[in-house]
CSV table of C-alpha atoms in Angstrom, one decimal:
chain,number,residue,atom,x,y,z
A,25,MET,CA,125.9,165.8,261.2
A,26,GLN,CA,129.4,165.8,259.8
A,27,PRO,CA,130.8,162.9,257.2
A,28,ILE,CA,132.3,160.6,260.2
A,29,GLU,CA,129.2,160.6,262.2
A,30,VAL,CA,127.2,159.0,258.9
A,31,SER,CA,130.4,156.9,258.1
A,32,ARG,CA,130.0,155.5,261.6
A,33,ILE,CA,126.4,154.8,260.4
A,34,VAL,CA,127.1,153.2,257.0
A,35,MET,CA,130.5,151.0,259.6
A,36,ARG,CA,127.7,149.8,261.9
A,37,ASP,CA,124.5,149.7,260.7
A,38,VAL,CA,125.2,148.8,256.8
A,39,LEU,CA,127.8,146.3,256.9
A,40,ALA,CA,128.4,145.9,260.2
A,41,LEU,CA,131.8,145.6,260.5
A,42,GLU,CA,133.8,143.8,262.6
A,43,ARG,CA,137.4,143.9,264.2
A,44,GLY,CA,140.5,142.7,261.8
A,45,GLU,CA,138.0,142.8,258.7
A,46,GLU,CA,140.3,143.9,255.6
A,47,VAL,CA,138.1,147.2,253.7
A,48,LEU,CA,139.0,148.3,250.0
A,49,ILE,CA,138.0,151.6,249.4
A,50,VAL,CA,138.3,153.0,245.4
A,51,THR,CA,137.9,156.4,245.1
A,52,ASN,CA,138.7,159.4,242.6
A,53,PRO,CA,140.3,162.8,243.7
A,54,GLY,CA,138.2,165.5,244.9
A,55,GLU,CA,135.2,165.7,246.5
A,56,VAL,CA,134.5,161.8,247.0
A,57,LEU,CA,137.9,161.8,248.4
A,58,GLY,CA,136.7,163.4,251.6
A,59,ILE,CA,133.7,160.8,251.8
A,60,SER,CA,136.1,158.2,251.7
A,61,LEU,CA,138.8,159.2,253.5
A,62,SER,CA,136.0,159.7,256.5
A,63,LEU,CA,134.9,155.7,255.7
A,64,PHE,CA,138.7,154.8,256.0
A,65,GLU,CA,138.5,156.5,259.4
A,66,ALA,CA,135.2,154.8,260.6
A,67,ALA,CA,137.2,151.5,260.1
A,68,ARG,CA,139.7,152.4,261.3
A,69,GLU,CA,137.9,153.6,264.8
A,70,MET,CA,135.6,149.9,264.6
A,71,GLY,CA,139.3,147.8,264.3
A,72,GLY,CA,139.4,147.5,260.3
A,73,LYS,CA,141.8,147.5,258.4
A,74,PRO,CA,141.3,149.6,255.6
A,75,THR,CA,143.0,150.5,252.6
A,76,VAL,CA,142.1,153.8,250.2
A,77,LEU,CA,143.4,153.6,246.5
A,78,VAL,CA,142.3,157.0,244.3
A,79,GLN,CA,142.1,156.6,240.4
A,80,GLU,CA,141.4,159.3,237.9
A,81,ALA,CA,137.6,159.4,237.5
A,82,LYS,CA,136.4,156.1,234.8
A,83,GLY,CA,132.8,156.3,232.8
A,84,THR,CA,131.2,154.4,231.4
A,85,LEU,CA,133.1,153.2,228.7
A,86,ASP,CA,136.8,153.2,230.5
A,87,TYR,CA,138.3,150.9,231.8
A,88,ALA,CA,139.3,150.4,235.9
A,89,GLU,CA,143.3,151.1,236.3
A,90,ARG,CA,145.2,147.3,236.7
A,91,ALA,CA,146.0,148.5,240.4
A,92,VAL,CA,142.3,148.3,241.4
A,93,LEU,CA,141.9,145.3,239.8
A,94,GLU,CA,144.4,143.4,241.5
A,95,ALA,CA,143.9,145.5,244.6
A,96,LEU,CA,140.2,143.5,244.3
A,97,LYS,CA,141.7,140.3,243.3
A,98,SER,CA,143.0,139.8,246.8
A,99,GLU,CA,139.1,139.7,248.0
A,100,PRO,CA,139.5,141.9,250.5
A,101,ASP,CA,136.3,141.8,253.5
A,102,VAL,CA,134.5,144.8,252.0
A,103,VAL,CA,134.6,146.7,249.0
A,104,ILE,CA,133.6,150.0,248.6
A,105,SER,CA,133.0,151.9,245.2
A,106,ILE,CA,133.0,156.2,246.2
A,107,SER,CA,133.6,157.9,242.4
A,108,GLN,CA,132.9,160.5,240.8
A,109,LYS,CA,131.5,158.0,237.5
A,110,LYS,CA,131.4,154.4,237.9
A,111,LEU,CA,134.2,152.3,239.5
A,112,GLY,CA,135.7,151.3,235.4
A,113,LYS,CA,135.3,148.3,233.8
A,114,ASP,CA,137.5,145.3,233.7
A,115,PRO,CA,139.1,144.2,230.6
A,116,HIS,CA,139.9,140.7,231.0
A,117,GLY,CA,136.6,140.2,232.2
A,118,LEU,CA,134.9,141.4,228.9
A,119,HIS,CA,137.4,140.3,226.7
A,120,VAL,CA,137.8,136.4,228.3
A,121,GLY,CA,135.0,136.3,231.7
A,122,TYR,CA,135.6,135.4,234.7
A,123,VAL,CA,133.5,132.1,235.6
A,124,GLY,CA,132.1,131.7,239.9
A,125,ARG,CA,131.0,129.2,242.2
A,126,ASP,CA,127.9,129.8,241.0
A,127,GLY,CA,129.2,128.5,237.3
A,128,ARG,CA,127.9,131.4,236.0
A,129,LYS,CA,130.0,133.7,233.6
A,130,TYR,CA,130.6,137.5,234.6
A,131,ALA,CA,132.2,140.1,233.2
A,132,HIS,CA,134.4,141.8,236.3
A,133,ILE,CA,136.3,140.7,239.1
A,134,PHE,CA,134.2,142.8,241.5
A,135,GLU,CA,131.0,140.9,239.7
A,136,LYS,CA,132.2,137.7,240.1
A,137,LEU,CA,133.2,137.9,243.8
A,138,LEU,CA,130.2,139.4,245.2
A,139,HIS,CA,127.7,137.6,242.9
A,140,GLY,CA,129.3,134.6,241.5
A,141,ASP,CA,131.8,134.0,245.0
A,142,ARG,CA,129.8,135.5,247.8
A,143,ARG,CA,133.2,136.4,249.1
A,144,ILE,CA,133.0,140.0,249.4
A,145,ARG,CA,130.4,142.7,250.8
A,146,ALA,CA,130.0,146.0,249.0
A,147,PHE,CA,128.6,149.2,247.8
A,148,TRP,CA,129.0,151.2,245.2
A,149,SER,CA,127.9,155.3,245.1
A,150,PRO,CA,128.4,156.8,242.0
A,151,GLY,CA,128.2,160.6,241.7
A,152,ILE,CA,127.8,160.9,245.1
A,153,ASP,CA,128.1,164.3,247.5
A,154,THR,CA,128.7,165.2,250.5
A,155,TYR,CA,125.5,167.0,250.4
A,156,THR,CA,123.5,163.5,249.8
A,157,TYR,CA,125.8,161.8,251.9
A,158,LEU,CA,125.2,163.8,255.0
A,159,ARG,CA,120.9,164.0,253.6
A,160,ALA,CA,120.0,161.0,252.0
A,161,VAL,CA,123.0,158.1,253.8
A,162,PRO,CA,121.6,158.3,257.8
A,163,ILE,CA,117.8,156.9,258.1
A,164,ASP,CA,116.5,153.9,259.9
A,165,TYR,CA,117.1,151.0,258.0
A,166,GLY,CA,114.7,148.5,260.1
A,167,ARG,CA,112.2,150.5,257.8
A,168,LEU,CA,113.7,150.4,254.7
A,169,ARG,CA,114.3,146.7,254.9
A,170,ASP,CA,111.1,145.9,256.3
A,171,GLU,CA,109.2,147.9,253.7
A,172,ALA,CA,111.8,146.9,250.7
A,173,LYS,CA,110.5,143.2,251.8
A,174,VAL,CA,107.0,144.0,250.9
A,175,LEU,CA,107.7,145.2,247.5
A,176,ALA,CA,110.3,142.6,246.6
A,177,GLU,CA,107.6,139.7,248.0
A,178,ILE,CA,105.0,141.1,245.3
A,179,LEU,CA,107.4,141.3,242.8
A,180,ASP,CA,108.7,137.9,243.2
A,181,ARG,CA,105.2,136.8,242.4
A,182,GLY,CA,104.3,138.8,240.0
A,183,ARG,CA,104.1,137.8,236.2
A,184,GLU,CA,103.8,141.2,234.2
A,185,VAL,CA,104.0,144.9,235.5
A,186,HIS,CA,101.9,147.9,233.6
A,187,ILE,CA,103.4,151.3,234.4
A,188,THR,CA,101.3,154.3,233.4
A,189,SER,CA,101.6,158.1,233.7
A,190,ASP,CA,100.1,161.0,233.1
A,191,ALA,CA,102.8,162.0,231.3
A,192,GLY,CA,102.0,159.1,228.6
A,193,THR,CA,104.2,156.5,230.2
A,194,ASP,CA,102.3,153.1,229.2
A,195,LEU,CA,104.3,150.1,229.2
A,196,TRP,CA,103.9,146.2,229.7
A,197,MET,CA,106.5,144.3,231.0
A,198,SER,CA,106.9,141.0,231.2
A,199,ILE,CA,108.0,139.3,234.7
A,200,GLU,CA,107.9,136.2,235.2
A,201,GLY,CA,110.7,133.7,236.7
A,202,ARG,CA,112.4,136.9,237.6
A,203,LYS,CA,113.7,137.2,241.1
A,204,ALA,CA,113.4,140.8,242.7
A,205,LEU,CA,116.5,142.4,244.4
A,206,LYS,CA,116.6,144.7,247.5
A,207,ASP,CA,118.6,148.0,247.7
A,208,ASP,CA,117.4,148.1,251.6
A,209,GLY,CA,120.9,149.2,252.9
A,210,ASP,CA,122.2,145.6,254.5
A,211,PHE,CA,125.4,144.6,252.9
A,212,ARG,CA,126.0,143.0,256.3
A,213,LYS,CA,126.9,139.4,255.1
A,214,PRO,CA,128.9,138.4,251.9
A,215,GLY,CA,126.9,137.8,248.3
A,216,ARG,CA,125.6,140.9,249.3
A,217,GLY,CA,125.3,144.8,247.9
A,218,GLY,CA,124.1,147.9,246.6
A,219,ASN,CA,123.9,151.9,246.3
A,220,ILE,CA,124.9,153.9,249.5
A,221,PRO,CA,122.1,155.9,249.9
A,222,ALA,CA,120.2,153.1,249.6
A,223,GLY,CA,116.5,152.5,249.1
A,224,GLU,CA,115.3,150.6,246.0
A,225,VAL,CA,114.1,147.2,244.6
A,226,PHE,CA,114.4,146.5,241.2
A,227,ILE,CA,113.8,144.0,239.2
A,228,SER,CA,115.3,142.1,235.1
A,229,PRO,CA,112.3,142.1,233.1
A,230,ALA,CA,111.9,139.2,231.1
A,231,VAL,CA,114.1,139.2,227.7
A,232,GLY,CA,112.5,140.4,224.9
A,233,ARG,CA,108.8,140.6,226.3
A,234,SER,CA,108.0,144.8,226.7
A,235,GLU,CA,105.8,146.4,224.7
A,236,GLY,CA,104.6,150.3,224.9
A,237,THR,CA,105.4,153.7,225.3
A,238,ILE,CA,107.6,155.1,228.7
A,239,VAL,CA,107.6,158.8,228.8
A,240,PHE,CA,110.7,160.0,231.1
A,241,ASP,CA,110.3,162.9,233.1
A,242,GLY,CA,113.0,162.7,235.7
A,243,THR,CA,116.8,162.6,235.2
A,244,ILE,CA,117.7,160.7,232.5
A,245,GLY,CA,121.9,159.0,232.8
A,246,LEU,CA,124.2,159.2,230.1
A,247,GLY,CA,126.7,157.0,231.7
A,248,GLY,CA,128.5,158.6,234.8
A,249,GLU,CA,126.8,161.7,234.2
A,250,SER,CA,123.0,162.7,235.2
A,251,VAL,CA,120.0,165.5,233.2
A,252,VAL,CA,116.6,166.6,234.0
A,253,PRO,CA,115.4,166.9,230.5
A,254,LYS,CA,113.4,170.1,230.1
A,255,THR,CA,111.4,168.4,227.1
A,256,PRO,CA,110.6,164.8,228.1
A,257,VAL,CA,111.8,162.3,226.3
A,258,LYS,CA,109.3,159.6,224.8
A,259,VAL,CA,110.7,156.0,224.2
A,260,LYS,CA,109.0,153.6,222.3
A,261,VAL,CA,109.8,150.0,223.4
A,262,LYS,CA,108.6,146.6,221.2
A,263,GLY,CA,110.0,143.5,222.1
A,264,GLY,CA,111.9,144.6,224.8
A,265,PHE,CA,114.4,147.0,222.9
A,266,VAL,CA,114.3,150.9,222.1
A,267,VAL,CA,112.9,151.3,218.9
A,268,SER,CA,113.1,155.3,219.0
A,269,ILE,CA,113.8,158.6,220.9
A,270,GLU,CA,112.0,161.4,220.9
A,271,GLY,CA,112.3,164.8,222.6
A,272,GLY,CA,114.4,167.6,223.0
A,273,THR,CA,118.1,168.1,223.4
A,274,GLU,CA,118.7,165.3,226.3
A,275,ALA,CA,116.1,163.0,223.4
A,276,GLY,CA,119.4,163.2,221.8
A,277,ARG,CA,121.8,162.8,224.1
A,278,LEU,CA,120.1,159.9,225.3
A,279,GLU,CA,120.9,157.9,222.4
A,280,GLU,CA,124.1,158.6,221.4
A,281,ALA,CA,125.0,157.2,224.5
A,282,ILE,CA,123.2,154.0,223.9
A,283,LYS,CA,124.4,154.5,220.1
A,284,SER,CA,127.9,154.9,221.7
A,285,ALA,CA,128.2,152.2,224.0
A,286,GLU,CA,127.1,150.1,220.5
A,287,ARG,CA,129.6,151.4,218.7
A,288,ARG,CA,132.3,150.1,221.1
A,289,ALA,CA,130.6,146.3,221.4
A,290,LEU,CA,130.9,146.3,217.4
A,291,GLU,CA,134.6,147.8,218.0
A,292,MET,CA,135.2,144.5,220.3
A,293,ASP,CA,133.4,142.7,217.9
A,294,LYS,CA,130.4,141.6,220.9
A,295,LYS,CA,127.6,141.7,218.8
A,296,GLU,CA,125.3,140.8,221.5
A,297,LEU,CA,126.4,143.6,224.1
A,298,ALA,CA,125.8,145.9,220.5
A,299,ARG,CA,122.4,144.4,220.1
A,300,ASN,CA,121.7,144.3,223.9
A,301,SER,CA,122.7,148.5,224.0
A,302,TRP,CA,119.2,148.8,223.9
A,303,HIS,CA,117.4,146.7,225.5
A,304,LEU,CA,115.2,146.9,229.0
A,305,GLY,CA,117.3,146.0,232.0
A,306,GLU,CA,115.7,147.2,235.2
A,307,LEU,CA,112.7,148.2,236.5
A,308,GLY,CA,113.4,149.9,239.8
A,309,ILE,CA,111.5,151.1,242.4
A,310,GLY,CA,112.4,154.2,244.8
A,311,LEU,CA,112.0,153.7,248.8
A,312,ASN,CA,114.6,155.9,250.2
A,313,PRO,CA,112.4,158.3,252.7
A,314,ARG,CA,114.9,161.2,252.8
A,315,ALA,CA,115.9,161.7,249.0
A,316,LYS,CA,115.6,164.8,247.0
A,317,MET,CA,115.8,165.6,243.6
A,318,SER,CA,119.1,166.8,243.2
A,319,GLY,CA,119.8,165.9,239.5
A,320,LYS,CA,122.2,163.1,240.3
A,321,LEU,CA,120.8,159.7,239.1
A,322,LEU,CA,122.0,157.9,242.8
A,323,GLU,CA,119.8,159.8,244.8
A,324,ASP,CA,117.1,160.8,242.3
A,325,GLU,CA,116.4,156.7,241.5
A,326,LYS,CA,115.8,156.1,245.0
A,327,LEU,CA,112.8,158.5,245.6
A,328,ARG,CA,109.5,157.5,246.5
A,329,ASN,CA,107.3,158.7,244.1
A,330,THR,CA,109.6,157.3,241.5
A,331,VAL,CA,110.2,154.2,239.3
A,332,HIS,CA,113.1,153.7,236.9
A,333,ILE,CA,113.7,151.9,233.5
A,334,ALA,CA,117.3,150.8,232.6
A,335,ILE,CA,118.2,150.7,228.9
A,336,GLY,CA,121.2,148.3,228.8
A,337,ALA,CA,123.1,145.1,230.7
A,338,ASN,CA,120.9,143.5,233.3
A,339,TYR,CA,121.1,141.9,236.8
A,340,ASP,CA,120.0,138.3,235.3
A,341,ASN,CA,123.4,138.5,233.0
A,342,ASP,CA,121.3,137.0,230.0
A,343,ALA,CA,121.0,140.7,228.4
A,344,PRO,CA,124.9,142.2,228.9
A,345,ALA,CA,125.7,145.3,227.3
A,346,LEU,CA,128.2,147.8,228.5
A,347,ASN,CA,125.9,150.5,228.8
A,348,HIS,CA,123.3,150.2,232.0
A,349,PHE,CA,121.2,153.9,231.4
A,350,ASP,CA,118.5,155.0,234.5
A,351,CYS,CA,116.4,156.8,233.7
A,352,LEU,CA,113.1,158.3,235.8
A,353,ILE,CA,109.2,158.7,235.5
A,354,MET,CA,107.5,160.4,237.6
A,355,ASN,CA,104.5,159.9,240.2
A,356,PRO,CA,103.7,156.7,238.0
A,357,THR,CA,100.9,154.2,238.6
A,358,VAL,CA,102.2,150.7,239.0
A,359,GLU,CA,100.5,147.3,238.4
A,360,VAL,CA,101.7,143.7,239.0
A,361,ASP,CA,99.0,141.6,237.8
A,362,GLY,CA,96.1,143.9,238.3
A,363,GLU,CA,97.1,144.6,241.8
A,364,ARG,CA,97.6,148.3,242.2
A,365,ILE,CA,101.1,148.7,244.5
A,366,MET,CA,101.0,153.0,243.5
A,367,GLU,CA,99.0,155.1,242.4
A,368,LYS,CA,100.6,158.3,241.2
A,369,GLY,CA,103.7,158.0,242.6
A,370,ARG,CA,102.0,157.2,246.4
A,371,PHE,CA,102.3,153.6,247.4
A,372,LEU,CA,99.5,151.5,248.2
A,373,ILE,CA,100.6,148.7,250.0
A,374,PHE,CA,102.1,150.5,253.1
């Protein structure tokens, strides 16, 4: 299968692109540009109006180019970010903020348009390469959406999640009052978006209500790059916040990445963002049937025998931070209110 064939699937099955719709594709030089041009061609074939903007690669703490932010403000029907690392932050959003039609405040014009105003639909693929695109994107989206629905319903009615693993994870997380989100490749209506490759259900833990030990023995996100640790990284959590990180070289890199986000927030005089640099922001459960361990977080967090925990910003916007570092637990056992939904990486619910 060629990239253009996969891009046609994306435009048809994931985005349901209609004739005349505007598509903004933001990308970087290099391999991601080739994927972006295949999406441009697929959108053009379907009668869309695609535009490609190329900026230098952006890390977790870098700002997007002004031209990119202004293009987003034009409110295209579809926004696609095919980046080596990140789309880039929005300085006005961070320092002033945007208020969406939902009355909530957002730190990026993209988030305001997608979640606050529900004017655009989108997907983003940080760190994608052609091999991943060809393998993990052309999947049965009907089945993925069915499984994601079952899993999301369990989390929605749940109050507490207990995660254990043979490597030493023993973590309790409150999800009381939280709503699960689905990255199920259904980005066909305004207000919907997620990753490509798709394939996870995720939820923000209740603020300050996680306790225990996490042992990350899968891929670790460091903000724009990811590594597979040679020595598992042991993280202690109290009151929802990371209080210690132990392990080898990768443990030190994770701690320094968090401290870097904390320092940047303090330089901006954003004490809340600095404090939340250490908060647990997400529990995600992988569902993609064709995802393989690649060392790239975008794909690895979709693996069916994993869960991932993010350190940093959450998705409910009540614990904002500059960072969001996803880190994997391999072959976990997961219980929701005492109901075992996964045992040593194997689903028990479908």
